[in-house]
mmCIF file of C-alpha atoms in Angstrom:
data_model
loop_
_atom_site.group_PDB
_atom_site.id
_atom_site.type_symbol
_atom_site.label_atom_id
_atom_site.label_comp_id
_atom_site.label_asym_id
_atom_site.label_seq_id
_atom_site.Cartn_x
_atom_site.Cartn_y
_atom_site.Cartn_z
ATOM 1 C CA UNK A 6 0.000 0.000 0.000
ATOM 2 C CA UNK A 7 3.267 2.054 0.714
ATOM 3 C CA UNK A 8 3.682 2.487 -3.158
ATOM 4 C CA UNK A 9 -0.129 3.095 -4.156
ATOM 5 C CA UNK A 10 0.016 5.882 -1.435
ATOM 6 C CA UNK A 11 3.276 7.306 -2.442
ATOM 7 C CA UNK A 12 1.974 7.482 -6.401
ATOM 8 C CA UNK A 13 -1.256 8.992 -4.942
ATOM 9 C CA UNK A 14 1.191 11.788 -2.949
ATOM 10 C CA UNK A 15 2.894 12.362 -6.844
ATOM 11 C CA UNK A 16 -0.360 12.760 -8.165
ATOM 12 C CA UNK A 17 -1.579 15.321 -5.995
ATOM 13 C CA UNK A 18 1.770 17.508 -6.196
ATOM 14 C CA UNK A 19 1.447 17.346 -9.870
ATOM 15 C CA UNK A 20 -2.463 18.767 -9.827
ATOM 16 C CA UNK A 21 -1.327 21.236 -7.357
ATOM 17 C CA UNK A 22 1.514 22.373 -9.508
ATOM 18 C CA UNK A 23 -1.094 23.725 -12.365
ATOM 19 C CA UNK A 24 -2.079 27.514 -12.736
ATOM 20 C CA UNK A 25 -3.249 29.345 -9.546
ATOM 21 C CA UNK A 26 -6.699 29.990 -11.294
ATOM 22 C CA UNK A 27 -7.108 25.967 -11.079
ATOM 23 C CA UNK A 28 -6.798 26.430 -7.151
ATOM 24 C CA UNK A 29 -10.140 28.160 -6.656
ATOM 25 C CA UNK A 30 -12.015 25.931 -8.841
ATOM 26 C CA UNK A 31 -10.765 22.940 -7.290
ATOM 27 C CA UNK A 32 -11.493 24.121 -3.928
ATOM 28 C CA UNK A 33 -14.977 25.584 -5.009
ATOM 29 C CA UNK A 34 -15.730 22.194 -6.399
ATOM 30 C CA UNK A 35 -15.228 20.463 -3.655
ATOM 31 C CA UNK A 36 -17.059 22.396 -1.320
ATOM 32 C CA UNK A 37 -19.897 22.492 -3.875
ATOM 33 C CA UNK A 38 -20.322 18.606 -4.235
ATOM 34 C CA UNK A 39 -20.367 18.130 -0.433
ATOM 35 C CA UNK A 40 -23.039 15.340 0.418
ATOM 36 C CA UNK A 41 -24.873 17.656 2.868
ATOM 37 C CA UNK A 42 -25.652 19.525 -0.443
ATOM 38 C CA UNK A 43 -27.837 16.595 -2.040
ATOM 39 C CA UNK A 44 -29.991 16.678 1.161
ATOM 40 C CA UNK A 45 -30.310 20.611 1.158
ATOM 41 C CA UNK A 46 -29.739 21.649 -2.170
ATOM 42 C CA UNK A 47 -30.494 18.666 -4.775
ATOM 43 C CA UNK A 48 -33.215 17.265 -3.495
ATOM 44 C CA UNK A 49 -35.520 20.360 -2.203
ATOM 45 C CA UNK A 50 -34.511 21.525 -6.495
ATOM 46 C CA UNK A 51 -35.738 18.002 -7.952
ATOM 47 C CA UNK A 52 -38.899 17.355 -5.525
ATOM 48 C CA UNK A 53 -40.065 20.415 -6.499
ATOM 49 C CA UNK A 54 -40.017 19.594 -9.994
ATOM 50 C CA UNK A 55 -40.660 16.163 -9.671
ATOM 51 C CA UNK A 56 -42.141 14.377 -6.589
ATOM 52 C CA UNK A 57 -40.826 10.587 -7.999
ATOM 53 C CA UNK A 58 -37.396 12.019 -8.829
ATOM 54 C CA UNK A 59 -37.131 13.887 -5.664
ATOM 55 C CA UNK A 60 -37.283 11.038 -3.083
ATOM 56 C CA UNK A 61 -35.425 8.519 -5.218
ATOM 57 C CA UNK A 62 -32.552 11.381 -5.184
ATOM 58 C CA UNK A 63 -33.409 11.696 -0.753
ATOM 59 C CA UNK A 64 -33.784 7.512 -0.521
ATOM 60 C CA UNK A 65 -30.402 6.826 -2.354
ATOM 61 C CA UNK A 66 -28.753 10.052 -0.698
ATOM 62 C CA UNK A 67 -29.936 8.406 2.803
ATOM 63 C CA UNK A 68 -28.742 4.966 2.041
ATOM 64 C CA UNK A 69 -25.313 5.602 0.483
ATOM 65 C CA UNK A 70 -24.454 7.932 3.230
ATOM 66 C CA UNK A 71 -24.776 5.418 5.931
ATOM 67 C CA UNK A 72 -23.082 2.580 3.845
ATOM 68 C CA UNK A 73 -19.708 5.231 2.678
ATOM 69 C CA UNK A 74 -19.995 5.182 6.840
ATOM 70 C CA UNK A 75 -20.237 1.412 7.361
ATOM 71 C CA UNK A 76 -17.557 1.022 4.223
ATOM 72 C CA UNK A 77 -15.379 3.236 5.821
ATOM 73 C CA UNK A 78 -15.188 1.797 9.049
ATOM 74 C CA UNK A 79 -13.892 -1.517 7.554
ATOM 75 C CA UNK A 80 -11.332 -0.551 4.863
ATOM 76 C CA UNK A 81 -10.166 2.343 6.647
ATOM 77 C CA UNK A 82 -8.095 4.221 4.711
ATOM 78 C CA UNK A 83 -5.447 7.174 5.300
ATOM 79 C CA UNK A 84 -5.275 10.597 4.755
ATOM 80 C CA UNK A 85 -2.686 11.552 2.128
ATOM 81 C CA UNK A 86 -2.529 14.885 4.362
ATOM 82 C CA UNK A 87 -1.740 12.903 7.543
ATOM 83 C CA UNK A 88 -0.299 10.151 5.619
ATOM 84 C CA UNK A 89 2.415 12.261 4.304
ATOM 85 C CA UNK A 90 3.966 12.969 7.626
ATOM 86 C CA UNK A 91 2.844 9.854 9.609
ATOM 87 C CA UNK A 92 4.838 7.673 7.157
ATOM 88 C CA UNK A 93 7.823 9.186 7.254
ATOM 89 C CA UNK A 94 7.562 10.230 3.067
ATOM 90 C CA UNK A 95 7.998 13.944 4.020
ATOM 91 C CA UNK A 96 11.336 13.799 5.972
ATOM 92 C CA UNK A 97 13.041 10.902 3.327
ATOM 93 C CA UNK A 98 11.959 12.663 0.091
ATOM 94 C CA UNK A 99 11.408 16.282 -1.328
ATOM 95 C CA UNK A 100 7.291 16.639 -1.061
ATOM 96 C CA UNK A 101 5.919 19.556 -2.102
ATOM 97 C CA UNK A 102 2.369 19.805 -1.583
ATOM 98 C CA UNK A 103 -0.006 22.691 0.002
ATOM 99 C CA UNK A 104 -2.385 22.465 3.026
ATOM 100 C CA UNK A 105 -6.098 24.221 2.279
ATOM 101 C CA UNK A 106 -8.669 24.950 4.951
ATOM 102 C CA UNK A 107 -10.119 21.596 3.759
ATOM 103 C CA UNK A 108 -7.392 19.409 3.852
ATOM 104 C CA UNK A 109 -7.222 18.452 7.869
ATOM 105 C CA UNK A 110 -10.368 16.073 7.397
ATOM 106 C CA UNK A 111 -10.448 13.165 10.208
ATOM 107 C CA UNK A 112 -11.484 9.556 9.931
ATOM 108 C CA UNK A 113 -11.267 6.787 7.484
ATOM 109 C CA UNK A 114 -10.587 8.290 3.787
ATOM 110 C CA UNK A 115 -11.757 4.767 1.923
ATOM 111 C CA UNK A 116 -13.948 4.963 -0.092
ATOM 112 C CA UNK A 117 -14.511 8.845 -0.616
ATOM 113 C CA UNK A 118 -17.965 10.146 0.432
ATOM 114 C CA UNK A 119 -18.161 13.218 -2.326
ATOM 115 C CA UNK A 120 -17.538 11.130 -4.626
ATOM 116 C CA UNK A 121 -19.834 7.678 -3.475
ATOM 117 C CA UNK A 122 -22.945 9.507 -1.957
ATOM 118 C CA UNK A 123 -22.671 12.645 -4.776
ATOM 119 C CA UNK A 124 -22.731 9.936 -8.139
ATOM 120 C CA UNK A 125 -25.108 7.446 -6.133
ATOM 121 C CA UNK A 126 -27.984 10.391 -5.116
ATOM 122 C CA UNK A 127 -27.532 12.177 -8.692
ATOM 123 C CA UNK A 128 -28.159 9.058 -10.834
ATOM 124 C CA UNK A 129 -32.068 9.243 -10.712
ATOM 125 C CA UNK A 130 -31.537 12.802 -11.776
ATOM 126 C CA UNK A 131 -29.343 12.009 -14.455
ATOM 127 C CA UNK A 132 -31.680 9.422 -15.676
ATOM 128 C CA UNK A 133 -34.690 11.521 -15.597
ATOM 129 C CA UNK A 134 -33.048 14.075 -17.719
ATOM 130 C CA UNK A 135 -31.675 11.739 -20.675
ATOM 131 C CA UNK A 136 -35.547 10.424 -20.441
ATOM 132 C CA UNK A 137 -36.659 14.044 -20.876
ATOM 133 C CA UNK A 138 -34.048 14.536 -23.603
ATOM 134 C CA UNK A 139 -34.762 11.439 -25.637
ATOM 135 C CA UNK A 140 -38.665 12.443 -25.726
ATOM 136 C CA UNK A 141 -37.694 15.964 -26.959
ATOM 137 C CA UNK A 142 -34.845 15.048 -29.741
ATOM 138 C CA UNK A 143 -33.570 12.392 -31.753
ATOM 139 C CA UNK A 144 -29.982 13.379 -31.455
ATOM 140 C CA UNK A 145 -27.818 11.326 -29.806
ATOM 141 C CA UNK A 146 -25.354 14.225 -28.797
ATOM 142 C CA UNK A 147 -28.374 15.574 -26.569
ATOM 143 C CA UNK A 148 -29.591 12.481 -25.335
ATOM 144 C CA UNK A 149 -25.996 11.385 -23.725
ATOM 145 C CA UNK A 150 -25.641 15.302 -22.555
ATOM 146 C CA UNK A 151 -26.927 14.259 -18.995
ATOM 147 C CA UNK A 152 -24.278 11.231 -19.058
ATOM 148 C CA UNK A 153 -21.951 13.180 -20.271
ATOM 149 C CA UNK A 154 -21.993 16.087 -17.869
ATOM 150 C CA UNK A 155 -22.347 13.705 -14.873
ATOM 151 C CA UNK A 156 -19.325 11.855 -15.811
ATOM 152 C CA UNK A 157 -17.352 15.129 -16.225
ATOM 153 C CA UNK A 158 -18.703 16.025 -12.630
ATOM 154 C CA UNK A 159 -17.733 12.983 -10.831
ATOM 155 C CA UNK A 160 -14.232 13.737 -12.706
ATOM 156 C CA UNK A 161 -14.146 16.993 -11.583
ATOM 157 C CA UNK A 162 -15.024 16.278 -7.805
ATOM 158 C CA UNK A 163 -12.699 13.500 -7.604
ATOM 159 C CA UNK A 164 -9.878 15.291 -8.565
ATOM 160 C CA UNK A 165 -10.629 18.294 -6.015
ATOM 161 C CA UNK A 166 -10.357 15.548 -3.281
ATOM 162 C CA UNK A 167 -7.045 14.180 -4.475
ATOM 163 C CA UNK A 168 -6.405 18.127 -4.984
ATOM 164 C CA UNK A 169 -6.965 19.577 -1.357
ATOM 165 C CA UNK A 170 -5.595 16.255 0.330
ATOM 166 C CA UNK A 171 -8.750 14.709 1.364
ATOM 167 C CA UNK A 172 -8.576 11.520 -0.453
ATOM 168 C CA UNK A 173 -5.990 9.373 -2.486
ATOM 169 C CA UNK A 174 -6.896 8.365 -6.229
ATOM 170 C CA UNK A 175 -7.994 4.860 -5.201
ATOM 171 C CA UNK A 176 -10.049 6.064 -2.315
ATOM 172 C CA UNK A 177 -11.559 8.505 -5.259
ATOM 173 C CA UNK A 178 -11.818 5.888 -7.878
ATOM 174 C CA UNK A 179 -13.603 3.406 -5.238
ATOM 175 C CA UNK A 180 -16.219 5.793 -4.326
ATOM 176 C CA UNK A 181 -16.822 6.740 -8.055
ATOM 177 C CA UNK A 182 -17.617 3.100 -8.615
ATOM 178 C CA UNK A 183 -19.497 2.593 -5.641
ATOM 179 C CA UNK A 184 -21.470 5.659 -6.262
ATOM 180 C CA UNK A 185 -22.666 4.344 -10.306
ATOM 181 C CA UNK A 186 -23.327 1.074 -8.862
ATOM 182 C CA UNK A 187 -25.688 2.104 -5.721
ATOM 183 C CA UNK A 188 -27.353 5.137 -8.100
ATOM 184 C CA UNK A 189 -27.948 2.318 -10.957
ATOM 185 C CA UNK A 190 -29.206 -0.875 -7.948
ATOM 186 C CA UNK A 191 -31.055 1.570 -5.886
ATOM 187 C CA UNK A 192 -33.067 3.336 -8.302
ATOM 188 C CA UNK A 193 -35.317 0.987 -9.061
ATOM 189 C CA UNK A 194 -36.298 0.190 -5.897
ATOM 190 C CA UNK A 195 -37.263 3.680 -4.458
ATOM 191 C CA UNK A 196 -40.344 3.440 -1.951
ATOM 192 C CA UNK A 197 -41.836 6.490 -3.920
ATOM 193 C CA UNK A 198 -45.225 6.181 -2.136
ATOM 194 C CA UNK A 199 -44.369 5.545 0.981
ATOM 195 C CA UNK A 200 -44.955 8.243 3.969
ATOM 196 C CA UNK A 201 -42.288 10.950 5.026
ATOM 197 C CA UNK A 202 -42.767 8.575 8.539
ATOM 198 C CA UNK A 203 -40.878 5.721 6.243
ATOM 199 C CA UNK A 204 -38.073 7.760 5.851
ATOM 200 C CA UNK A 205 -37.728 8.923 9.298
ATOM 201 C CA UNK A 206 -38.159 5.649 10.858
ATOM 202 C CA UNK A 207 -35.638 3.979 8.108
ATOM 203 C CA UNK A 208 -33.374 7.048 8.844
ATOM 204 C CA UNK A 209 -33.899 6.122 12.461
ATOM 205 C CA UNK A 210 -33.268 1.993 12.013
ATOM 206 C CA UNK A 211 -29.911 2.886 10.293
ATOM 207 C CA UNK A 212 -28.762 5.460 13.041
ATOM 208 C CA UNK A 213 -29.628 2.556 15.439
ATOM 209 C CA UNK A 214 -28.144 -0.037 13.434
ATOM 210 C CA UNK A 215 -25.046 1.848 12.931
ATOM 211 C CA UNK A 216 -24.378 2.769 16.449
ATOM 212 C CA UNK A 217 -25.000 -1.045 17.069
ATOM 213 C CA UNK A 218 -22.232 -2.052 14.728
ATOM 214 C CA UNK A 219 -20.217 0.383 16.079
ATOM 215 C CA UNK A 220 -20.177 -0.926 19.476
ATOM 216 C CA UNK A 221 -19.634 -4.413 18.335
ATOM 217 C CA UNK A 222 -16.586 -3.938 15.838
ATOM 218 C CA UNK A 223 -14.999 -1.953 19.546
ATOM 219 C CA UNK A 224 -15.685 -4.336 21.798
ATOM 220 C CA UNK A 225 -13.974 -7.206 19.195
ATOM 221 C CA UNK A 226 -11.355 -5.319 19.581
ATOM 222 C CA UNK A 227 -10.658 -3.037 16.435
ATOM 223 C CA UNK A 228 -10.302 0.207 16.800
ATOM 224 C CA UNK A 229 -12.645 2.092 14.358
ATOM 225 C CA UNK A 230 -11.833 5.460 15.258
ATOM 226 C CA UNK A 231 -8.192 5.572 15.153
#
């Protein structure tokens, strides 16, 4: 893991070494595609336009955040902004990286939560707009548009992790893939008629669960919050 970590360290000096008007976007990215945003931003925007849309975008929101949780707590993961120092890289070699406002982020880093719980909530959306797209043209530039955009903005947010220090490329890659697949398996089965007291008591039942799991992986011995 050493060597994956020390090419993810390379990586990130090499995106930090591009223009300074780069930095802002990055950053502004990254703070943009945070997964509080899907639950106060995204889908608030998409109920209001469409009711079906809307909770599959809150359902798949609620359920990938509490598995990037679960996920996290069992591959674990470093920091490449804690990893840098705590493996000894940055007194054997010459690393020249930056520190943002952003970059001191705590906990397991595997896989990353912008880019899991960001791809997995905005799926439905994505969908619903090709649909929309396809009824409205025949060309197939316009009809992959949605696809197209929402693979440039995984992209985008996965290299503003790898950017400020929040997440090595694999960590970023892992929760790109993770993301697709729970956006694409969870879609389908959206409770779109059920109750707002559904979601709450689901919402509820994973809390529970979680704090459950929690207390069991401690007292086995493994130290989930290292």
């Amino acid at each position: 893991m050493d060597a994956l970590h020390t090419a993810g360290i390379r990586f990130a000096e090499v995106l930090q070494s591009g223009p300074p008007w780069l930095e802002k976007f990055w950053i502004s990215v990254t703070s943009l595609a945070d997964p509080k945003s899907i639950f106060t931003v995204c889908f608030p925007l998409t109920y209001f336009l469409d009711r079906k849309v809307g909770v599959s975008v809150l359902w798949i929101g609620l359920v990938s955040e509490w598995l990037n949780v679960i996920l996290k707590w069992f591959l674990f993961g470093e920091r490449p902004f804690w990893w840098v120092h705590e493996s000894g890289l940055a007194s054997k070699e010459l690393v020249m990286l930056r520190q943002f406002p952003v970059s001191c982020e705590t906990g397991p880093g595997d896989p990353s939560g912008h880019c899991m719980i960001t791809g997995a909530a905005l799926w439905p959306l994505v969908t619903a707009l090709t649909a929309l797209a396809s009824r409205h043209s025949r060309s197939l530039v316009v009809n992959l548009t949605p696809f197209g955009a929402y693979t440039l903005l995984q992209l985008a947010v996965g290299l503003s992790r790898v950017f400020v220090l929040a997440h090595f490329p694999h960590q970023v890659v892992g929760g790109i893939l993770a993301g697709t697949a729970l956006g694409w398996g969870l879609q389908a089965r959206t409770p779109a008629t059920c109750t707002s007291g559904f979601f709450m008591a689901t919402a509820l039942a994973l809390l529970l669960s979680s704090l459950a799991l929690h207390s069991l992986v401690i007292a086995a011995g493994i130290n989930i919050d290292w």
